[in-house]
Amino acid sequence: MAPRTSRSIRARVTATAVLIVAVVLGIAGFATSQILSSTLHDQVASALGQDLENLGDQVEDNPGILDSYDEGILVRLDGAKTTFNDDEAADLPQVKTPTRVMVDGEPYLADSQKTDAGRLTVARSLGEAEEAVATTRMLLAIGIPLVVLLIFAVVWIVTGRALAPVEKLRRQVDAIGPTDLAQRVNAGADELGALAATMNHMLGRLEQAQKTQNQFVSDASHELRSPLATMRQHAELASRHPEATSLATLSDTVLQEGARMQQLVEGLLLLAKLDEGQRYAVELLDVDDLLFGQAQRLRRMGLTVDSSAVHPARITGNAQLLTTVVRNLADNAARHAHGVVALSLEAGQDGGITLSVDDDGSGVPQEQRQAVFERFTRLDESRARDSGGSGLGLAIVKQVVQSYGGQISVGDSSLGGARFTLWLPGS
């Protein structure tokens, strides 16, 4: 059975077409009958006027002409005496203008005028004219509904055939389940084919989004399972073999893995807020102060940090988000650097900024420079989880930068490692 929407469209199109045709034919039929009636009436009136003029001249010269006058009309003369050419003419009323009158049950058009012989009244039959009009109206009254019914049938069949591919397309799409997004609908070369192609593109995006979501859930579960497993192992060891571990060791492990879980959860929450397009309060920030603060933190970690290329630059933004961006870039550089990190900052003439973070590590292979900004991406899968980060830092950087309309890229550094460069436009 066709869905209600399809029937509704079909019914609406058919009803609209039938209504338009019915209105047009009704108006045309009414106009036709009126024009025909007016035309025939005018013809009778014209002939009547001619008869009245001719007879007016004749009866002035010969009033007795009416006794033998038979031209298919009724004539009555009211003078010294009343004379008429037919018994039916005796009932003709005197009128001042052309008037429809009934004589012996038959319609006539009558008119009068004064003559020297008296008042002359002439009438011509309207029977044939009115019969022609009535016949025409009867034919229109029968023909118009038949034409409307024919139009209804044609439009109903045509729209049904036109909507059949839509219904077929609907069934194909309806048959695609949430676990079978790899299927595609058949696309033709017409407008419906373009719609089908659009649906296929949408299905492709949904399939990719589902894969990304499933991968995201899998990665997040794996990332959370690792610190939980570590804490559980140390807790079980302390419970079964108290002499094998100390409370301080257990506390350090729980705090370290708990901090890692907190970092992961906070990163996921931040990405969720960014995905939703949540708005943050903004203020004018000194980006160079943010970089100098990260430089001091990295130096306390034992790294050599070159911040000589950091120049004063200010930009309007959210302090928390931009601090997170700078910190994540610094942490990424510290995690992969052999010992040296370089920071640079330039203010653009348009009010924007260009920020770069270099390290002397192993760099990022060309084929992985796009994937490095994806969530839970690590270039070295064999490294220990505690030194590899959460896998969300650069994804957060990319999301924040894009929310500000900026750009982030990675290339080769003159130090031998990687250079991460971001550009943010002015407000």
Tab-separated table of C-alpha atoms in Angstrom:
chain	number	residue	atom	x	y	z
A	1	MET	CA	0.000	0.000	0.000
A	2	ALA	CA	1.271	3.454	-0.911
A	3	PRO	CA	2.183	5.672	2.045
A	4	ARG	CA	-0.144	8.455	3.108
A	5	THR	CA	2.305	11.106	1.923
A	6	SER	CA	2.355	9.660	-1.606
A	7	ARG	CA	-1.454	9.450	-1.692
A	8	SER	CA	-1.726	12.956	-0.349
A	9	ILE	CA	0.560	14.371	-3.037
A	10	ARG	CA	-1.283	12.432	-5.718
A	11	ALA	CA	-4.665	13.553	-4.386
A	12	ARG	CA	-3.574	17.177	-4.051
A	13	VAL	CA	-2.167	17.321	-7.573
A	14	THR	CA	-5.252	15.643	-9.029
A	15	ALA	CA	-7.665	17.812	-7.038
A	16	THR	CA	-5.803	20.971	-8.030
A	17	ALA	CA	-5.781	20.047	-11.718
A	18	VAL	CA	-9.457	19.031	-11.688
A	19	LEU	CA	-10.442	22.177	-9.795
A	20	ILE	CA	-8.597	24.412	-12.251
A	21	VAL	CA	-10.073	22.638	-15.266
A	22	ALA	CA	-13.562	22.680	-13.749
A	23	VAL	CA	-13.373	26.400	-12.972
A	24	VAL	CA	-11.976	27.246	-16.415
A	25	LEU	CA	-14.527	25.102	-18.239
A	26	GLY	CA	-17.346	26.415	-16.043
A	27	ILE	CA	-16.412	30.015	-16.759
A	28	ALA	CA	-15.911	29.253	-20.447
A	29	GLY	CA	-19.261	27.413	-20.664
A	30	PHE	CA	-21.120	30.196	-18.890
A	31	ALA	CA	-19.483	32.822	-21.103
A	32	THR	CA	-20.265	30.788	-24.215
A	33	SER	CA	-23.955	30.429	-23.355
A	34	GLN	CA	-24.230	34.098	-22.440
A	35	ILE	CA	-22.505	35.227	-25.613
A	36	LEU	CA	-24.649	32.898	-27.711
A	37	SER	CA	-27.844	34.120	-26.000
A	38	SER	CA	-26.834	37.750	-26.421
A	39	THR	CA	-25.861	37.246	-30.061
A	40	LEU	CA	-29.101	35.488	-31.006
A	41	HIS	CA	-31.170	38.025	-29.070
A	42	ASP	CA	-29.379	40.868	-30.847
A	43	GLN	CA	-30.059	39.230	-34.210
A	44	VAL	CA	-33.784	38.967	-33.421
A	45	ALA	CA	-33.803	42.535	-32.094
A	46	SER	CA	-32.087	43.791	-35.247
A	47	ALA	CA	-34.544	41.984	-37.488
A	48	LEU	CA	-37.415	43.287	-35.337
A	49	GLY	CA	-36.201	46.859	-35.675
A	50	GLN	CA	-36.000	46.455	-39.426
A	51	ASP	CA	-39.518	44.983	-39.519
A	52	LEU	CA	-40.879	47.843	-37.417
A	53	GLU	CA	-39.286	50.429	-39.694
A	54	ASN	CA	-40.517	48.817	-42.916
A	55	LEU	CA	-44.049	48.213	-41.641
A	56	GLY	CA	-44.255	51.715	-40.204
A	57	ASP	CA	-43.797	53.163	-43.687
A	58	GLN	CA	-46.216	50.685	-45.259
A	59	VAL	CA	-49.130	51.054	-42.824
A	60	GLU	CA	-49.033	54.855	-43.168
A	61	ASP	CA	-49.661	54.439	-46.898
A	62	ASN	CA	-51.951	51.390	-46.711
A	63	PRO	CA	-53.351	50.497	-43.243
A	64	GLY	CA	-55.176	47.510	-44.671
A	65	ILE	CA	-51.948	45.769	-45.595
A	66	LEU	CA	-52.024	43.903	-42.258
A	67	ASP	CA	-54.988	41.823	-43.366
A	68	SER	CA	-52.808	39.969	-45.851
A	69	TYR	CA	-49.341	40.407	-44.226
A	70	ASP	CA	-47.648	37.083	-43.410
A	71	GLU	CA	-43.900	37.277	-42.948
A	72	GLY	CA	-43.516	34.993	-39.888
A	73	ILE	CA	-44.082	37.842	-37.448
A	74	LEU	CA	-46.993	39.147	-35.408
A	75	VAL	CA	-48.228	42.662	-36.190
A	76	ARG	CA	-50.879	44.760	-34.415
A	77	LEU	CA	-52.015	48.297	-35.273
A	78	ASP	CA	-54.021	50.287	-32.721
A	79	GLY	CA	-55.530	53.190	-34.646
A	80	ALA	CA	-59.094	54.125	-35.479
A	81	LYS	CA	-59.650	50.454	-35.045
A	82	THR	CA	-57.422	47.596	-33.968
A	83	THR	CA	-56.142	45.397	-36.758
A	84	PHE	CA	-53.667	42.502	-36.736
A	85	ASN	CA	-52.275	39.920	-39.127
A	86	ASP	CA	-52.880	36.887	-36.887
A	87	ASP	CA	-55.238	35.980	-34.105
A	88	GLU	CA	-52.249	35.563	-31.772
A	89	ALA	CA	-51.273	39.200	-32.478
A	90	ALA	CA	-54.448	40.329	-30.756
A	91	ASP	CA	-52.753	39.599	-27.396
A	92	LEU	CA	-49.664	41.681	-28.139
A	93	PRO	CA	-49.140	44.364	-25.459
A	94	GLN	CA	-47.990	47.843	-26.307
A	95	VAL	CA	-44.360	48.320	-25.184
A	96	LYS	CA	-41.981	51.255	-25.273
A	97	THR	CA	-38.758	49.261	-25.709
A	98	PRO	CA	-37.918	45.807	-27.137
A	99	THR	CA	-39.465	43.455	-24.575
A	100	ARG	CA	-39.732	39.697	-24.240
A	101	VAL	CA	-43.385	38.702	-24.078
A	102	MET	CA	-45.225	35.422	-24.030
A	103	VAL	CA	-47.886	34.897	-26.698
A	104	ASP	CA	-49.903	31.702	-26.536
A	105	GLY	CA	-47.096	30.069	-24.492
A	106	GLU	CA	-44.321	31.021	-26.950
A	107	PRO	CA	-41.648	33.668	-26.304
A	108	TYR	CA	-41.565	36.696	-28.566
A	109	LEU	CA	-39.576	39.895	-28.731
A	110	ALA	CA	-41.972	42.807	-29.182
A	111	ASP	CA	-41.516	46.525	-29.884
A	112	SER	CA	-43.855	49.441	-30.681
A	113	GLN	CA	-43.764	52.813	-32.388
A	114	LYS	CA	-46.256	55.567	-33.216
A	115	THR	CA	-47.321	56.043	-36.828
A	116	ASP	CA	-49.861	58.291	-38.551
A	117	ALA	CA	-52.172	55.278	-38.746
A	118	GLY	CA	-51.853	54.483	-35.017
A	119	ARG	CA	-49.536	52.653	-32.659
A	120	LEU	CA	-47.800	49.792	-34.450
A	121	THR	CA	-46.600	46.753	-32.436
A	122	VAL	CA	-44.416	44.059	-34.042
A	123	ALA	CA	-43.183	40.797	-32.465
A	124	ARG	CA	-40.699	38.211	-33.622
A	125	SER	CA	-40.440	34.721	-32.180
A	126	LEU	CA	-37.566	33.960	-29.761
A	127	GLY	CA	-38.375	30.248	-29.748
A	128	GLU	CA	-35.571	29.077	-32.043
A	129	ALA	CA	-32.983	31.352	-30.422
A	130	GLU	CA	-33.876	30.315	-26.885
A	131	GLU	CA	-34.038	26.658	-27.920
A	132	ALA	CA	-30.555	26.923	-29.394
A	133	VAL	CA	-29.283	28.493	-26.168
A	134	ALA	CA	-31.002	25.840	-24.045
A	135	THR	CA	-29.569	23.063	-26.185
A	136	THR	CA	-26.103	24.563	-25.916
A	137	ARG	CA	-26.391	24.872	-22.129
A	138	MET	CA	-27.592	21.284	-21.861
A	139	LEU	CA	-24.648	20.067	-23.927
A	140	LEU	CA	-22.265	22.113	-21.769
A	141	ALA	CA	-23.886	20.811	-18.586
A	142	ILE	CA	-23.295	17.254	-19.781
A	143	GLY	CA	-19.974	17.785	-21.541
A	144	ILE	CA	-18.137	19.775	-18.850
A	145	PRO	CA	-18.556	17.118	-16.107
A	146	LEU	CA	-17.499	14.430	-18.584
A	147	VAL	CA	-14.394	16.423	-19.497
A	148	VAL	CA	-13.664	16.997	-15.789
A	149	LEU	CA	-14.004	13.271	-15.106
A	150	LEU	CA	-11.711	12.542	-18.036
A	151	ILE	CA	-9.149	15.039	-16.733
A	152	PHE	CA	-9.454	13.478	-13.263
A	153	ALA	CA	-8.738	10.005	-14.662
A	154	VAL	CA	-5.828	11.195	-16.806
A	155	VAL	CA	-4.196	13.230	-14.051
A	156	TRP	CA	-4.717	10.467	-11.487
A	157	ILE	CA	-3.070	7.889	-13.750
A	158	VAL	CA	-0.240	10.222	-14.833
A	159	THR	CA	0.581	11.354	-11.301
A	160	GLY	CA	0.440	7.760	-10.110
A	161	ARG	CA	2.994	6.767	-12.736
A	162	ALA	CA	5.080	9.866	-11.994
A	163	LEU	CA	5.135	9.082	-8.269
A	164	ALA	CA	5.815	5.382	-8.753
A	165	PRO	CA	9.612	5.904	-8.947
A	166	VAL	CA	9.392	8.023	-5.792
A	167	GLU	CA	7.590	5.204	-3.989
A	168	LYS	CA	10.157	2.737	-5.291
A	169	LEU	CA	12.926	5.016	-4.036
A	170	ARG	CA	11.168	5.310	-0.670
A	171	ARG	CA	10.951	1.527	-0.319
A	172	GLN	CA	14.634	1.165	-1.140
A	173	VAL	CA	15.601	3.755	1.454
A	174	ASP	CA	13.190	2.289	4.011
A	175	ALA	CA	14.778	-1.131	3.542
A	176	ILE	CA	18.199	0.229	4.561
A	177	GLY	CA	18.631	-0.494	8.252
A	178	PRO	CA	20.952	1.226	10.741
A	179	THR	CA	23.417	-1.653	10.446
A	180	ASP	CA	23.306	-1.773	6.629
A	181	LEU	CA	24.315	1.750	5.619
A	182	ALA	CA	26.620	0.392	2.914
A	183	GLN	CA	23.613	-0.131	0.637
A	184	ARG	CA	22.778	2.441	-2.017
A	185	VAL	CA	19.631	3.286	-3.956
A	186	ASN	CA	19.405	3.076	-7.733
A	187	ALA	CA	20.065	6.460	-9.349
A	188	GLY	CA	18.780	7.350	-12.815
A	189	ALA	CA	19.570	10.288	-15.086
A	190	ASP	CA	16.514	12.477	-14.388
A	191	GLU	CA	15.520	14.685	-11.459
A	192	LEU	CA	14.708	11.630	-9.340
A	193	GLY	CA	18.123	10.311	-10.226
A	194	ALA	CA	19.621	13.494	-8.815
A	195	LEU	CA	17.556	12.967	-5.653
A	196	ALA	CA	18.749	9.365	-5.449
A	197	ALA	CA	22.346	10.494	-5.905
A	198	THR	CA	21.879	13.008	-3.080
A	199	MET	CA	20.476	10.249	-0.878
A	200	ASN	CA	23.450	8.062	-1.732
A	201	HIS	CA	25.793	10.850	-0.703
A	202	MET	CA	23.823	11.231	2.526
A	203	LEU	CA	24.016	7.483	3.151
A	204	GLY	CA	27.737	7.635	2.536
A	205	ARG	CA	28.115	10.392	5.105
A	206	LEU	CA	25.957	8.481	7.573
A	207	GLU	CA	28.010	5.347	7.003
A	208	GLN	CA	31.224	7.248	7.572
A	209	ALA	CA	29.769	8.964	10.651
A	210	GLN	CA	28.685	5.593	12.028
A	211	LYS	CA	32.133	4.141	11.441
A	212	THR	CA	33.727	7.171	13.080
A	213	GLN	CA	31.352	6.932	16.025
A	214	ASN	CA	31.954	3.218	16.461
A	215	GLN	CA	35.699	3.736	16.240
A	216	PHE	CA	35.460	6.635	18.675
A	217	VAL	CA	33.504	4.549	21.196
A	218	SER	CA	35.950	1.665	20.774
A	219	ASP	CA	38.976	3.914	21.224
A	220	ALA	CA	37.464	5.746	24.192
A	221	SER	CA	36.587	2.436	25.839
A	222	HIS	CA	40.102	1.159	25.259
A	223	GLU	CA	41.653	4.346	26.601
A	224	LEU	CA	39.515	4.230	29.737
A	225	ARG	CA	40.070	0.510	30.227
A	226	SER	CA	43.848	0.885	30.364
A	227	PRO	CA	44.070	3.129	33.474
A	228	LEU	CA	41.209	1.243	35.117
A	229	ALA	CA	43.024	-2.053	34.573
A	230	THR	CA	46.229	-0.572	36.005
A	231	MET	CA	44.479	0.687	39.152
A	232	ARG	CA	42.672	-2.632	39.584
A	233	GLN	CA	45.882	-4.642	39.230
A	234	HIS	CA	47.684	-2.549	41.852
A	235	ALA	CA	44.645	-2.695	44.167
A	236	GLU	CA	44.407	-6.491	43.828
A	237	LEU	CA	48.150	-6.825	44.410
A	238	ALA	CA	47.974	-4.665	47.539
A	239	SER	CA	44.958	-6.660	48.758
A	240	ARG	CA	46.412	-10.129	48.211
A	241	HIS	CA	50.077	-9.376	48.850
A	242	PRO	CA	50.350	-6.356	51.132
A	243	GLU	CA	54.039	-7.006	51.628
A	244	ALA	CA	54.723	-6.682	47.848
A	245	THR	CA	53.648	-3.056	47.560
A	246	SER	CA	53.311	0.040	49.693
A	247	LEU	CA	50.455	2.394	50.298
A	248	ALA	CA	52.478	5.219	48.776
A	249	THR	CA	53.034	3.243	45.586
A	250	LEU	CA	49.364	2.378	45.352
A	251	SER	CA	48.385	6.003	45.996
A	252	ASP	CA	50.778	7.271	43.325
A	253	THR	CA	49.419	4.789	40.810
A	254	VAL	CA	45.778	5.652	41.541
A	255	LEU	CA	46.481	9.393	41.405
A	256	GLN	CA	48.476	9.088	38.158
A	257	GLU	CA	45.916	6.895	36.379
A	258	GLY	CA	43.044	8.927	37.829
A	259	ALA	CA	44.597	12.118	36.490
A	260	ARG	CA	44.957	10.446	33.111
A	261	MET	CA	41.288	9.386	33.149
A	262	GLN	CA	40.269	12.896	34.177
A	263	GLN	CA	42.313	14.359	31.324
A	264	LEU	CA	40.651	11.961	28.895
A	265	VAL	CA	37.128	12.683	30.133
A	266	GLU	CA	37.708	16.443	30.163
A	267	GLY	CA	39.038	16.222	26.615
A	268	LEU	CA	35.975	14.287	25.487
A	269	LEU	CA	33.657	16.800	27.147
A	270	LEU	CA	35.479	19.711	25.534
A	271	LEU	CA	35.245	18.086	22.090
A	272	ALA	CA	31.537	17.421	22.644
A	273	LYS	CA	30.967	21.096	23.487
A	274	LEU	CA	32.938	22.179	20.439
A	275	ASP	CA	30.967	19.781	18.244
A	276	GLU	CA	27.747	21.355	19.521
A	277	GLY	CA	29.033	24.825	18.649
A	278	GLN	CA	28.785	26.074	22.233
A	279	ARG	CA	29.650	29.750	22.566
A	280	TYR	CA	32.345	30.911	24.996
A	281	ALA	CA	33.003	34.298	26.550
A	282	VAL	CA	35.815	36.181	24.793
A	283	GLU	CA	38.330	38.790	25.860
A	284	LEU	CA	41.497	40.411	24.553
A	285	LEU	CA	44.393	38.044	25.319
A	286	ASP	CA	48.190	38.426	25.259
A	287	VAL	CA	49.142	35.275	23.383
A	288	ASP	CA	52.863	35.884	24.013
A	289	ASP	CA	52.232	35.587	27.768
A	290	LEU	CA	50.601	32.204	27.169
A	291	LEU	CA	53.659	31.005	25.242
A	292	PHE	CA	56.134	32.305	27.820
A	293	GLY	CA	54.184	30.488	30.520
A	294	GLN	CA	54.399	27.211	28.584
A	295	ALA	CA	58.108	27.795	27.935
A	296	GLN	CA	58.777	28.014	31.684
A	297	ARG	CA	56.761	24.847	32.295
A	298	LEU	CA	58.724	22.913	29.656
A	299	ARG	CA	62.017	24.139	31.090
A	300	ARG	CA	61.012	22.768	34.482
A	301	MET	CA	60.564	19.425	32.720
A	302	GLY	CA	64.223	19.538	31.695
A	303	LEU	CA	63.786	20.643	28.084
A	304	THR	CA	65.691	23.387	26.314
A	305	VAL	CA	63.153	25.927	25.071
A	306	ASP	CA	63.954	28.675	22.544
A	307	SER	CA	61.356	31.447	22.864
A	308	SER	CA	63.393	34.211	21.241
A	309	ALA	CA	61.028	34.305	18.247
A	310	VAL	CA	58.007	35.022	20.413
A	311	HIS	CA	56.871	38.588	19.713
A	312	PRO	CA	54.036	40.526	21.384
A	313	ALA	CA	50.648	39.670	19.877
A	314	ARG	CA	47.112	40.043	21.099
A	315	ILE	CA	43.894	38.446	19.916
A	316	THR	CA	40.282	38.295	21.022
A	317	GLY	CA	39.271	34.841	22.213
A	318	ASN	CA	38.363	32.600	25.100
A	319	ALA	CA	41.197	32.310	27.622
A	320	GLN	CA	40.471	28.680	28.529
A	321	LEU	CA	40.300	27.455	24.927
A	322	LEU	CA	43.402	29.292	23.727
A	323	THR	CA	45.343	28.202	26.816
A	324	THR	CA	44.321	24.617	26.048
A	325	VAL	CA	45.513	25.001	22.446
A	326	VAL	CA	48.931	26.355	23.452
A	327	ARG	CA	49.349	23.783	26.231
A	328	ASN	CA	48.398	20.844	23.985
A	329	LEU	CA	50.893	21.946	21.318
A	330	ALA	CA	53.600	22.360	23.955
A	331	ASP	CA	52.804	18.948	25.498
A	332	ASN	CA	52.912	17.304	22.074
A	333	ALA	CA	56.299	18.865	21.339
A	334	ALA	CA	57.653	17.893	24.773
A	335	ARG	CA	56.457	14.316	24.348
A	336	HIS	CA	58.267	13.850	21.041
A	337	ALA	CA	61.305	16.126	21.442
A	338	HIS	CA	64.744	14.711	22.167
A	339	GLY	CA	65.557	17.771	24.221
A	340	VAL	CA	64.859	21.000	22.317
A	341	VAL	CA	61.588	22.864	21.683
A	342	ALA	CA	61.255	26.207	19.866
A	343	LEU	CA	58.300	28.602	20.082
A	344	SER	CA	57.489	31.490	17.744
A	345	LEU	CA	54.695	34.049	17.499
A	346	GLU	CA	54.026	36.779	14.949
A	347	ALA	CA	51.241	39.349	14.797
A	348	GLY	CA	49.682	39.832	11.367
A	349	GLN	CA	48.693	43.148	9.821
A	350	ASP	CA	45.070	42.021	9.725
A	351	GLY	CA	44.979	41.572	13.489
A	352	GLY	CA	45.514	37.806	13.331
A	353	ILE	CA	48.400	35.754	14.692
A	354	THR	CA	50.712	32.993	13.449
A	355	LEU	CA	52.043	30.603	16.093
A	356	SER	CA	54.574	27.808	15.586
A	357	VAL	CA	55.890	25.050	17.857
A	358	ASP	CA	59.011	23.103	16.761
A	359	ASP	CA	60.720	20.076	18.262
A	360	ASP	CA	63.858	18.085	17.483
A	361	GLY	CA	62.094	14.727	17.548
A	362	SER	CA	61.493	12.240	14.743
A	363	GLY	CA	58.894	14.369	12.949
A	364	VAL	CA	55.598	13.374	11.361
A	365	PRO	CA	55.626	11.249	8.172
A	366	GLN	CA	54.037	12.920	5.169
A	367	GLU	CA	51.281	10.321	4.837
A	368	GLN	CA	50.211	10.784	8.472
A	369	ARG	CA	50.057	14.579	8.643
A	370	GLN	CA	46.281	14.664	8.244
A	371	ALA	CA	45.557	11.697	10.491
A	372	VAL	CA	47.592	13.193	13.354
A	373	PHE	CA	44.739	15.632	14.026
A	374	GLU	CA	42.119	12.889	14.292
A	375	ARG	CA	40.880	11.720	17.673
A	376	PHE	CA	42.803	8.925	19.412
A	377	THR	CA	45.531	8.951	16.761
A	378	ARG	CA	49.052	7.967	17.753
A	379	LEU	CA	51.937	7.729	15.344
A	380	ASP	CA	53.802	5.229	17.492
A	381	GLU	CA	51.405	2.499	18.587
A	382	SER	CA	54.171	0.578	20.345
A	383	ARG	CA	55.054	3.301	22.849
A	384	ALA	CA	53.802	3.087	26.404
A	385	ARG	CA	50.356	4.486	27.018
A	386	ASP	CA	51.532	6.740	29.805
A	387	SER	CA	53.958	8.515	27.501
A	388	GLY	CA	51.740	8.655	24.479
A	389	GLY	CA	49.140	11.109	25.760
A	390	SER	CA	45.395	10.694	25.532
A	391	GLY	CA	45.231	10.924	21.756
A	392	LEU	CA	42.905	13.932	21.984
A	393	GLY	CA	45.287	16.876	22.326
A	394	LEU	CA	45.813	17.683	18.658
A	395	ALA	CA	42.177	16.892	17.838
A	396	ILE	CA	41.148	19.524	20.395
A	397	VAL	CA	43.639	21.987	18.898
A	398	LYS	CA	42.205	21.478	15.423
A	399	GLN	CA	38.608	21.795	16.636
A	400	VAL	CA	39.282	25.014	18.547
A	401	VAL	CA	41.272	26.564	15.702
A	402	GLN	CA	38.526	25.745	13.192
A	403	SER	CA	35.875	27.187	15.516
A	404	TYR	CA	37.761	30.495	15.309
A	405	GLY	CA	37.990	30.261	11.520
A	406	GLY	CA	41.721	29.516	11.650
A	407	GLN	CA	44.005	26.846	10.199
A	408	ILE	CA	46.439	24.302	11.665
A	409	SER	CA	49.096	22.336	9.787
A	410	VAL	CA	52.199	20.252	10.440
A	411	GLY	CA	55.446	20.219	8.492
A	412	ASP	CA	59.159	19.710	8.860
A	413	SER	CA	61.122	21.723	11.408
A	414	SER	CA	64.597	23.135	11.005
A	415	LEU	CA	65.370	21.382	14.319
A	416	GLY	CA	64.872	18.035	12.589
A	417	GLY	CA	61.486	17.182	14.034
A	418	ALA	CA	57.979	18.510	13.424
A	419	ARG	CA	56.678	22.054	13.170
A	420	PHE	CA	53.043	22.714	14.079
A	421	THR	CA	51.816	26.051	12.731
A	422	LEU	CA	48.460	27.630	13.427
A	423	TRP	CA	46.929	30.820	12.131
A	424	LEU	CA	44.045	32.635	13.773
A	425	PRO	CA	42.283	35.563	12.101
A	426	GLY	CA	41.727	38.889	13.790
A	427	SER	CA	38.362	39.664	15.354
